């Protein structure tokens, strides 16, 4: 994925209508130049290109108290929130919305979501049926059945079923079982011994206890139950794989029959359990982490019933706390917003409701969005930009000296079979089976989670729908899907806040959209993970042994480079976990640059505000990572995210690109300078 944070922005005015497929070049002083305005010329580009490119913008855009970061994605998001808010208000106030229609559902979701008085009056009442179900258990034998009921409601309870294409047979949908069940972001939070993480663990136990108090437990009982939750989760975490280990597709692929799964986890009747989750016809599963499920089996035999009651009640409350009364919302924010992310004030209720509405009715909102904000001519323009970047990538594959001729043929075949999905899907999800009303916000979120679960489960046994999108068009992000061999580029991924297309020159857009989005996602098909999938989306080795060896040597170079970056005193970037994204960043930059070199602007070489076209291209790339982050959020990202922090997504790859050195006159002795022999070159 392009972005390190999954945001909920929609498209701003940036793509609302350049009628041609090429961008107009800004040449006059009366047009805005956001690249020049963002510069901090007190910083040498050869010492810290990220700060040189974005420093003034960062100084002028402090992080709001309610946010853990501030960046270009937030600006896009804010521009659109107002539009979504008005759309929702109008839908809520409509007197003639057809029952069951998308406008009715959008309006009712908004109306009850914004009714904080009703939420406060209801308290935890919307959760009572689920909490009663947990409390009514008489034996541990009932635990799987209750979990089977909670998982479709979105509760992260013990196991992680997911429907997806079979990695080794992309024409088939399969049921995956992944490690899951933790309340902290990942396993490292349970074991790291630095003071920051130890404090988070202590605060987490307090948070769980406080949540139990809100559910009506006395202080002693709440503390005892919080300790039970922590102990059970710590055991699960011990059998969970580290972030970097989850990126090996072969090591996380273990296809098993139900009988083999039963043998892996003695005492669990998987046919019955999967049936309780709706998977009555499942006869084969793909287990990601077998050791985790062995631990699940052991825990179901050894942990007493009261521990399971505490664990499940906590996870139900945790999942739905943001939909409940003020005390639940505030307690949830204190830990997950302040302790983990560093925000000091909760976001306005209307923004939080819009986030939930997006998760529940994203395609319904998307239909309204693209109709108004992503015109056909804009889509045609970005279709053309994709073609230009693909052409440049083909040239790179043909010219690299480390790949043999036979493997190049296969690589080019895979590249040309990548399906680009630009802007929005050709067909939208049908929400007719989803019930949304004004009973409670929690009920609507439950209904939406159940609907989404059923939607995914119903894919089993049916042909793969390769036209489906995994993101809505109003999402400021993009992705490469190895199983479909596709890049998906939502309309919002091209948004530049406050800038019209007519005022954006080719250099800016080729750096911002061509490199950091399109080229980045194309390169994911050939990074250390994506390169293991063939042109048809199957996990299959299509490289020669020597080619793979030479490729891995280059991957090891970028791993070593990023391992060397230390932040926040002692934390460092995990070079192995972030390798795929770092490869895609570097690839996107060099491929996008060659695509840009074919434009009129590059060939003419005219400066704008003293900046050459090539300099503006690199600044356009840096614009995509224009953001700053609170220390708490940065620390969390280093432990949980396969993306490097924004500053290093700029400075890291730039230090490997010879054209960057030439464009800005980078010399030995400057902080970003790397000798030729240490620079990483892959594509």
XYZ file of C-alpha atoms in Angstrom:
683
model
C 0.000 0.000 0.000
C 1.052 3.539 -0.664
C 0.257 5.158 2.633
C 1.508 4.223 6.069
C -1.779 5.208 7.695
C -5.161 4.076 6.449
C -7.153 7.266 6.376
C -10.716 8.074 5.402
C -10.351 10.989 3.004
C -12.175 11.533 -0.241
C -11.011 13.395 -3.311
C -10.540 17.130 -3.241
C -10.607 19.550 -6.132
C -7.373 18.192 -7.570
C -9.072 15.813 -9.957
C -12.336 17.493 -10.628
C -11.709 18.279 -14.171
C -8.719 18.772 -16.410
C -10.295 18.085 -19.821
C -7.137 16.780 -21.450
C -4.928 13.804 -20.646
C -1.868 15.951 -20.059
C -1.473 18.513 -17.328
C -1.102 22.208 -17.951
C 2.212 23.619 -16.796
C 2.168 26.391 -14.232
C 4.364 29.143 -15.654
C 2.941 32.363 -14.310
C 3.431 33.977 -10.951
C -0.283 34.195 -10.191
C -0.700 30.431 -10.023
C -0.130 28.707 -6.668
C 3.095 26.747 -6.298
C 2.638 24.480 -3.328
C 6.050 22.870 -3.836
C 7.931 26.155 -3.551
C 5.748 27.339 -0.666
C 6.520 24.209 1.379
C 10.315 24.536 1.122
C 12.527 25.161 4.132
C 15.644 26.558 2.502
C 17.492 26.685 5.821
C 17.907 22.925 5.416
C 20.299 21.581 2.782
C 18.578 19.042 0.499
C 21.661 16.841 0.769
C 21.342 16.682 4.561
C 17.592 16.130 4.956
C 15.588 16.283 1.754
C 12.323 15.545 3.566
C 12.688 18.639 5.767
C 13.947 20.757 2.868
C 10.899 19.803 0.806
C 8.254 19.985 3.547
C 9.727 21.987 6.420
C 7.794 25.228 6.026
C 4.527 23.384 5.489
C 5.136 21.343 8.649
C 5.899 24.480 10.670
C 2.690 26.081 9.428
C 0.530 23.018 10.058
C 0.906 21.848 13.685
C -0.654 18.574 14.771
C -4.150 19.222 16.179
C -4.769 18.031 19.717
C -7.246 15.442 18.417
C -4.796 13.864 15.979
C -1.698 11.685 16.263
C -0.290 13.115 13.036
C -0.793 15.907 10.552
C -0.171 15.555 6.855
C -1.421 15.865 3.339
C -3.843 12.984 3.884
C -5.469 14.851 6.747
C -5.858 17.902 4.522
C -7.596 15.834 1.858
C -9.730 14.277 4.554
C -10.775 17.593 6.024
C -11.741 19.016 2.646
C -14.084 16.110 2.095
C -15.480 15.590 5.592
C -17.504 18.772 5.151
C -19.040 17.419 1.949
C -19.867 14.066 3.507
C -21.329 15.771 6.523
C -23.679 17.823 4.389
C -24.676 14.788 2.347
C -25.480 12.870 5.539
C -27.418 15.742 7.085
C -29.527 16.061 3.955
C -30.173 12.304 3.889
C -31.138 12.298 7.574
C -33.567 15.130 7.071
C -35.216 13.744 3.948
C -38.871 12.877 4.505
C -39.327 10.704 1.450
C -36.342 8.360 1.443
C -37.400 4.929 0.236
C -37.145 2.369 3.055
C -34.176 0.106 2.392
C -32.552 2.537 -0.044
C -28.987 3.758 0.316
C -30.119 7.334 1.156
C -32.320 5.967 3.952
C -29.431 3.982 5.361
C -26.975 6.857 5.127
C -29.495 9.188 6.769
C -30.466 6.843 9.601
C -26.856 5.879 10.318
C -25.956 9.556 10.596
C -28.984 10.555 12.655
C -28.572 7.944 15.375
C -24.787 8.263 15.263
C -25.009 11.949 16.060
C -27.538 11.427 18.878
C -25.139 11.491 21.817
C -28.016 11.971 24.273
C -29.524 8.671 23.184
C -26.142 6.949 23.326
C -25.598 8.190 26.874
C -29.074 7.071 27.892
C -28.510 3.573 26.480
C -25.076 3.126 28.065
C -23.927 -0.462 27.514
C -27.485 -1.703 26.876
C -26.845 -2.414 23.153
C -24.223 -4.982 24.230
C -26.442 -6.718 26.776
C -27.462 -9.691 24.572
C -23.813 -10.433 23.794
C -22.589 -9.967 27.348
C -25.456 -12.115 28.660
C -24.528 -14.825 26.162
C -20.982 -14.838 27.538
C -22.091 -14.779 31.193
C -24.507 -17.653 30.629
C -21.762 -20.129 29.667
C -21.657 -23.070 32.065
C -18.615 -24.971 30.718
C -15.518 -24.279 28.629
C -17.034 -26.521 25.952
C -19.417 -23.644 25.171
C -16.618 -21.163 24.509
C -16.082 -21.990 20.799
C -19.795 -21.573 20.109
C -19.865 -18.127 21.707
C -16.730 -17.137 19.808
C -18.425 -18.394 16.670
C -21.236 -15.948 17.343
C -19.011 -12.971 18.185
C -16.563 -13.155 15.280
C -19.211 -12.294 12.636
C -19.987 -9.205 14.712
C -16.428 -7.984 14.209
C -15.107 -9.044 17.611
C -11.400 -9.991 17.608
C -11.983 -13.140 19.626
C -9.147 -15.676 19.749
C -9.024 -16.794 16.088
C -8.804 -14.970 12.767
C -10.863 -16.473 9.926
C -10.641 -14.648 6.604
C -11.880 -15.413 3.100
C -9.481 -14.753 0.241
C -8.058 -16.164 -2.946
C -5.968 -19.278 -2.506
C -2.364 -18.098 -2.805
C -1.495 -21.149 -4.903
C -4.727 -21.263 -6.916
C -6.005 -17.738 -7.482
C -9.155 -18.964 -9.243
C -10.445 -20.405 -5.951
C -11.652 -18.675 -2.806
C -10.376 -20.197 0.417
C -10.879 -19.837 4.157
C -7.713 -18.679 5.912
C -7.036 -18.927 9.630
C -4.628 -16.252 10.862
C -3.240 -15.389 14.285
C -5.518 -12.964 16.114
C -7.119 -12.258 19.490
C -4.907 -9.518 20.940
C -5.996 -6.181 22.385
C -2.580 -4.568 21.972
C -1.374 -3.873 18.416
C 0.902 -6.921 18.097
C 3.031 -9.456 19.942
C 5.976 -7.111 20.605
C 3.877 -4.989 22.957
C 3.625 -7.961 25.309
C 7.380 -8.655 25.515
C 9.537 -5.634 24.672
C 11.392 -4.416 27.744
C 11.965 -0.734 26.939
C 10.337 1.715 29.346
C 7.908 3.043 26.716
C 6.415 -0.383 25.988
C 6.414 -1.459 29.632
C 4.377 1.634 30.462
C 1.921 0.839 27.662
C 1.439 -2.674 29.083
C 0.707 -1.276 32.527
C -1.720 1.280 31.092
C -3.421 -1.438 29.051
C -4.225 -3.503 32.134
C -5.632 -0.368 33.793
C -7.711 0.338 30.700
C -9.168 -3.176 30.617
C -10.017 -2.907 34.327
C -11.635 0.505 33.829
C -13.747 -0.909 31.014
C -14.938 -3.722 33.269
C -15.895 -1.121 35.868
C -17.998 0.650 33.262
C -19.733 -2.668 32.658
C -20.736 -2.697 36.320
C -17.990 -4.728 37.998
C -16.545 -3.653 41.345
C -12.899 -2.563 41.427
C -11.547 -5.840 42.828
C -13.371 -8.000 40.302
C -12.446 -5.656 37.426
C -8.746 -5.768 38.309
C -8.777 -9.549 38.657
C -10.502 -9.934 35.287
C -8.062 -7.515 33.625
C -5.188 -9.662 34.869
C -6.866 -12.748 33.391
C -7.232 -11.026 30.049
C -3.595 -9.953 30.046
C -2.374 -13.431 30.951
C -4.418 -15.120 28.229
C -3.386 -12.580 25.595
C 0.267 -12.868 26.588
C 0.118 -16.611 25.932
C -1.439 -15.946 22.523
C 1.206 -13.319 21.791
C 3.989 -15.728 22.646
C 2.797 -18.010 19.834
C 2.219 -15.137 17.410
C 4.768 -14.436 14.714
C 6.709 -11.213 14.436
C 5.829 -8.585 11.856
C 8.627 -9.508 9.456
C 7.824 -13.226 9.667
C 4.278 -12.590 8.461
C 5.605 -11.330 5.106
C 6.850 -14.734 3.909
C 3.939 -16.147 1.859
C 5.289 -19.699 1.745
C 5.979 -19.848 5.481
C 2.432 -18.621 6.172
C 0.666 -21.069 3.865
C -0.400 -24.445 5.283
C -3.369 -25.983 3.490
C -5.161 -28.590 5.590
C -8.266 -30.718 5.515
C -10.588 -30.399 8.498
C -9.295 -33.751 9.719
C -5.704 -32.480 9.588
C -6.724 -29.313 11.408
C -8.392 -31.401 14.115
C -5.146 -33.360 14.462
C -3.140 -30.121 14.752
C -5.387 -28.943 17.595
C -6.547 -31.998 19.589
C -9.841 -31.454 21.355
C -11.272 -28.920 18.888
C -14.115 -30.053 16.654
C -13.470 -27.709 13.725
C -16.382 -28.877 11.576
C -18.798 -27.886 14.320
C -16.920 -24.702 15.164
C -16.739 -23.488 11.568
C -20.414 -24.359 11.178
C -21.210 -22.104 14.127
C -19.444 -19.317 12.212
C -21.453 -19.998 9.059
C -18.851 -22.114 7.273
C -20.937 -25.276 7.096
C -19.536 -26.351 3.711
C -15.856 -25.747 4.475
C -13.743 -28.878 4.064
C -10.298 -27.288 3.654
C -8.583 -24.348 5.310
C -5.277 -22.534 4.901
C -3.615 -22.040 8.278
C -1.196 -19.162 8.407
C 0.554 -19.888 11.695
C 0.051 -23.506 12.883
C 1.877 -22.939 16.176
C -0.636 -20.244 17.082
C -3.548 -22.626 16.580
C -1.807 -25.317 18.599
C -1.763 -22.800 21.437
C -5.453 -22.039 20.860
C -6.203 -25.734 21.260
C -4.177 -25.953 24.456
C -5.816 -22.868 25.950
C -9.291 -24.237 25.282
C -8.320 -27.285 27.335
C -6.464 -25.578 30.172
C -7.907 -22.097 30.810
C -10.824 -22.010 33.291
C -14.241 -20.751 32.262
C -13.974 -17.495 34.208
C -10.882 -16.527 32.217
C -12.784 -17.002 28.971
C -15.725 -15.000 30.266
C -13.408 -12.109 31.123
C -11.547 -12.340 27.802
C -14.678 -12.417 25.650
C -16.520 -9.713 27.598
C -13.486 -7.463 27.247
C -13.208 -7.965 23.483
C -16.903 -7.320 22.905
C -16.713 -4.119 24.962
C -13.476 -3.090 23.252
C -14.920 -3.524 19.757
C -18.037 -1.486 20.458
C -16.813 1.071 23.015
C -16.649 3.878 20.380
C -20.382 3.394 19.685
C -21.528 3.561 23.308
C -22.025 6.261 25.935
C -19.549 9.006 26.735
C -17.654 7.173 29.512
C -16.927 4.200 27.216
C -15.871 6.501 24.378
C -13.596 8.527 26.660
C -11.976 5.487 28.249
C -11.347 3.912 24.851
C -9.834 7.165 23.554
C -7.609 7.597 26.607
C -5.774 4.370 25.924
C -5.916 3.918 22.145
C -5.821 7.630 21.303
C -3.622 9.152 23.993
C -1.439 6.394 25.445
C -0.793 4.626 22.142
C -0.982 7.546 19.703
C -0.340 10.712 21.706
C -3.527 12.625 20.842
C -4.713 14.839 23.685
C -8.277 15.586 22.568
C -10.863 13.320 21.010
C -11.930 14.021 17.437
C -15.335 15.681 16.929
C -18.216 13.244 17.096
C -19.324 13.983 13.541
C -15.943 12.896 12.150
C -16.003 9.702 14.179
C -19.499 8.918 12.934
C -18.411 9.538 9.338
C -15.557 7.057 9.850
C -17.998 4.408 11.043
C -20.384 5.225 8.227
C -17.572 4.737 5.722
C -16.841 1.292 7.140
C -20.511 0.352 7.029
C -21.654 1.937 3.752
C -18.472 2.807 1.888
C -19.705 1.901 -1.590
C -22.975 3.782 -1.098
C -20.971 6.902 -0.253
C -18.591 6.159 -3.099
C -21.348 6.211 -5.679
C -22.344 9.703 -4.587
C -18.741 10.816 -4.407
C -17.504 9.878 -7.868
C -20.632 11.237 -9.494
C -19.768 14.708 -8.233
C -16.003 14.745 -7.748
C -14.340 12.399 -10.256
C -15.453 13.193 -13.771
C -14.840 10.869 -16.764
C -12.158 13.161 -18.177
C -10.206 12.927 -14.918
C -10.381 9.140 -15.018
C -9.160 9.144 -18.631
C -6.211 11.299 -17.658
C -5.032 8.978 -14.916
C -5.583 5.942 -17.121
C -3.059 7.535 -19.473
C -0.645 8.293 -16.648
C -0.752 4.615 -15.645
C 0.096 3.567 -19.215
C 3.067 5.920 -19.282
C 4.478 4.569 -16.028
C 3.953 0.946 -17.127
C 5.878 1.708 -20.310
C 8.750 3.177 -18.295
C 8.800 0.105 -16.032
C 9.030 -2.168 -19.090
C 12.077 -0.204 -20.223
C 13.675 -0.700 -16.803
C 13.099 -4.447 -16.832
C 14.714 -4.708 -20.243
C 17.756 -2.681 -19.169
C 18.643 -4.098 -15.727
C 21.919 -6.006 -15.813
C 21.205 -8.464 -12.996
C 18.233 -10.284 -14.556
C 18.709 -12.902 -17.260
C 16.983 -12.647 -20.642
C 14.579 -15.602 -20.072
C 13.410 -14.202 -16.723
C 12.972 -10.752 -18.269
C 10.517 -12.269 -20.745
C 8.416 -13.659 -17.897
C 8.720 -10.429 -15.886
C 7.508 -8.371 -18.839
C 4.598 -10.767 -19.314
C 3.620 -10.290 -15.673
C 3.942 -6.517 -15.927
C 1.728 -6.293 -18.992
C -0.860 -8.561 -17.368
C -1.195 -6.313 -14.323
C -4.755 -4.981 -14.326
C -4.963 -1.283 -13.432
C -8.154 -0.223 -11.657
C -8.374 3.544 -11.713
C -10.791 5.791 -9.859
C -13.798 3.629 -8.997
C -15.303 0.177 -9.619
C -17.579 -0.680 -12.527
C -20.125 -2.176 -10.138
C -21.049 -1.366 -6.574
C -21.869 -3.459 -3.530
C -25.549 -4.168 -2.971
C -26.574 -3.215 0.568
C -30.195 -4.335 0.247
C -29.700 -7.088 2.855
C -28.187 -4.642 5.371
C -30.561 -3.270 7.993
C -29.806 0.247 9.205
C -32.242 2.086 11.472
C -32.300 4.577 14.332
C -32.327 2.135 17.245
C -28.675 2.687 18.218
C -25.287 3.362 16.680
C -23.969 0.114 18.155
C -26.776 -1.888 16.549
C -26.035 -0.384 13.146
C -22.339 -1.179 13.443
C -23.222 -4.740 14.493
C -25.526 -5.122 11.504
C -22.846 -3.751 9.198
C -20.164 -6.072 10.594
C -22.462 -9.064 10.224
C -23.352 -8.032 6.676
C -19.677 -7.675 5.726
C -18.842 -11.046 7.288
C -21.641 -12.762 5.357
C -20.622 -10.936 2.181
C -17.118 -12.389 2.436
C -18.225 -15.851 3.558
C -20.616 -16.143 0.622
C -17.652 -16.006 -1.742
C -16.640 -19.549 -0.786
C -17.444 -22.041 -3.515
C -18.154 -19.317 -6.066
C -16.021 -18.003 -8.970
C -13.539 -15.308 -8.033
C -14.844 -11.844 -8.842
C -11.745 -10.167 -10.202
C -13.614 -6.913 -10.764
C -14.138 -6.309 -7.039
C -12.336 -3.502 -5.256
C -10.853 -3.784 -1.775
C -11.011 -0.023 -1.192
C -13.640 2.619 -1.774
C -12.925 5.409 -4.289
C -12.868 7.956 -1.464
C -9.903 6.276 0.228
C -6.565 8.113 0.200
C -4.527 5.008 -0.451
C -3.776 2.405 -3.124
C -2.674 -1.231 -3.250
C -1.226 -4.071 -5.287
C -3.073 -7.400 -5.024
C -0.772 -10.284 -5.878
C -3.558 -12.840 -6.213
C -5.302 -10.712 -8.847
C -2.066 -9.240 -10.236
C -3.676 -5.807 -10.149
C -3.038 -2.285 -8.936
C -6.017 -0.497 -7.428
C -5.865 3.293 -7.478
C -8.872 4.964 -5.796
C -9.854 8.389 -7.051
C -8.793 10.026 -3.800
C -5.228 8.756 -4.187
C -4.658 11.485 -6.776
C -5.961 14.365 -4.638
C -3.767 17.396 -3.990
C -5.419 19.610 -1.369
C -6.095 23.148 -2.447
C -4.676 22.738 -5.954
C -6.587 22.581 -9.230
C -5.384 20.361 -12.047
C -4.803 23.371 -14.257
C -2.323 24.684 -11.686
C -0.357 21.444 -11.276
C 2.619 20.941 -13.574
C 3.674 17.571 -14.960
C 6.701 17.383 -12.693
C 4.577 17.641 -9.554
C 2.023 15.086 -10.689
C 4.543 12.573 -12.032
C 6.345 12.693 -8.694
C 3.221 12.692 -6.549
C 0.958 10.304 -8.483
C 3.310 8.657 -10.983
C 6.060 7.757 -8.515
C 4.623 7.519 -4.998
C 1.368 5.878 -6.084
C 1.347 4.271 -9.555
C 5.027 3.320 -9.822
C 5.045 2.288 -6.174
C 2.135 -0.130 -6.605
C 3.501 -1.566 -9.867
C 6.809 -2.250 -8.135
C 4.996 -4.199 -5.417
C 4.407 -6.876 -8.049
C 8.185 -7.294 -8.125
C 9.247 -6.651 -4.535
C 10.558 -9.368 -2.209
C 7.015 -10.630 -1.533
C 5.049 -9.751 -4.676
C 7.733 -11.203 -6.916
C 6.844 -14.659 -5.610
C 3.466 -14.510 -7.404
C 3.230 -15.171 -11.139
C 1.287 -13.335 -13.830
C -1.883 -15.280 -12.959
C -1.671 -14.433 -9.261
C -0.387 -17.783 -8.035
C 2.384 -18.336 -5.495
C 4.894 -19.866 -7.874
C 8.622 -19.422 -8.484
C 9.047 -17.994 -11.981
C 12.622 -16.768 -11.492
C 15.781 -18.730 -12.217
C 17.838 -19.558 -9.131
C 20.612 -17.202 -10.159
C 18.193 -14.354 -10.829
C 16.548 -14.841 -7.458
C 19.955 -14.880 -5.781
C 21.009 -11.621 -7.447
C 17.666 -10.035 -6.584
C 17.933 -11.106 -2.943
C 21.399 -9.564 -2.723
C 19.864 -6.223 -3.641
C 17.013 -6.744 -1.196
C 19.549 -7.433 1.542
C 21.167 -4.115 0.681
C 17.968 -2.161 1.259
C 17.262 -4.137 4.457
C 20.697 -3.205 5.774
C 20.231 0.420 4.790
C 16.939 0.827 6.644
C 18.068 -1.193 9.654
C 20.629 1.571 10.124
C 18.064 4.301 10.743
C 17.491 4.921 14.481
C 14.649 7.054 15.867
C 13.338 8.061 19.289
C 16.587 7.358 21.123
C 16.822 3.589 20.650
C 14.059 2.426 18.304
C 15.048 1.629 14.764
C 13.312 0.851 11.505
C 12.786 -2.862 10.921
C 14.502 -3.228 7.553
C 13.193 -6.718 6.919
C 9.578 -5.938 7.796
C 9.586 -2.749 5.706
C 11.589 -4.163 2.778
C 8.656 -4.480 0.386
C 7.532 -0.880 0.883
C 11.079 0.451 0.700
C 11.664 -1.447 -2.556
C 8.403 -0.047 -3.943
C 9.330 3.514 -2.937
C 12.711 3.277 -4.636
C 11.247 1.600 -7.702
C 8.445 4.120 -7.979
C 10.896 7.028 -7.944
C 13.219 5.769 -10.698
C 10.389 4.444 -12.884
C 8.276 7.576 -12.489
C 11.287 9.737 -13.351
C 11.818 7.970 -16.674
C 8.111 8.361 -17.467
C 8.406 12.073 -16.674
C 11.417 12.434 -18.962
C 9.128 11.832 -21.930
C 6.988 14.894 -21.156
C 7.197 18.291 -22.789
C 8.007 19.980 -19.490
C 11.079 17.856 -18.895
C 12.329 18.263 -22.450
C 11.943 22.053 -22.370
C 13.785 22.253 -19.054
C 12.278 25.571 -17.969
C 12.520 26.539 -14.315
C 9.499 27.440 -12.176
C 10.306 29.614 -9.146
C 13.950 28.741 -9.583
C 13.346 24.981 -9.575
C 14.235 22.754 -12.523
C 11.718 20.186 -13.789
C 13.740 17.349 -12.239
C 13.939 19.119 -8.890
C 10.185 19.642 -8.987
C 9.689 15.961 -9.771
C 11.565 14.925 -6.636
C 9.714 17.554 -4.603
C 6.443 16.199 -6.010
C 7.374 12.785 -4.643
C 8.184 14.295 -1.241
C 4.784 16.015 -1.280
C 3.188 12.574 -0.952
C 4.875 12.159 2.457
C 4.222 15.674 3.722
C 3.406 14.871 7.323
C 4.678 14.831 10.887
C 3.787 12.478 13.706
C 3.661 12.435 17.492
C 6.375 10.388 19.181
C 3.841 7.944 20.630
C 2.382 7.260 17.193
C 5.828 6.970 15.634
C 6.871 4.412 18.246
C 3.730 2.391 17.504
C 4.386 2.561 13.770
C 7.926 1.235 14.170
C 6.562 -1.836 15.954
C 3.449 -2.539 13.913
C 3.728 -1.114 10.405
C 5.452 -2.499 7.306
C 5.864 1.097 6.091
C 8.838 3.200 7.149
C 8.125 6.592 8.746
C 7.418 9.371 6.234
C 10.780 11.104 6.617
C 12.615 7.917 5.672
C 10.286 7.128 2.789
C 11.786 10.274 1.286
C 15.374 10.401 2.545
C 15.947 6.628 2.347
C 15.273 6.018 -1.354
C 16.577 9.437 -2.449
C 19.980 8.504 -1.060
C 20.086 5.672 -3.620
C 19.043 7.634 -6.740
C 21.915 9.110 -8.822
C 19.567 11.569 -10.566
C 18.707 13.056 -7.170
C 22.395 13.689 -6.485
C 22.724 15.412 -9.852
C 19.537 17.476 -9.482
C 20.490 18.962 -6.110
C 24.287 18.782 -6.256
C 24.653 16.301 -3.397
C 28.302 16.048 -2.318
C 30.395 13.801 -0.036
C 30.115 14.931 3.562
C 26.404 15.659 3.351
C 24.213 13.426 5.526
C 22.318 11.724 2.704
C 25.400 11.028 0.630
C 26.127 7.371 0.054
C 29.108 6.175 -2.002
C 28.244 4.527 -5.320
C 29.220 1.120 -3.959
C 26.618 1.258 -1.177
C 23.677 2.639 -3.166
C 20.894 0.155 -3.774
C 19.750 -0.300 -7.370
C 16.974 -2.764 -8.108
C 14.786 -1.397 -10.884
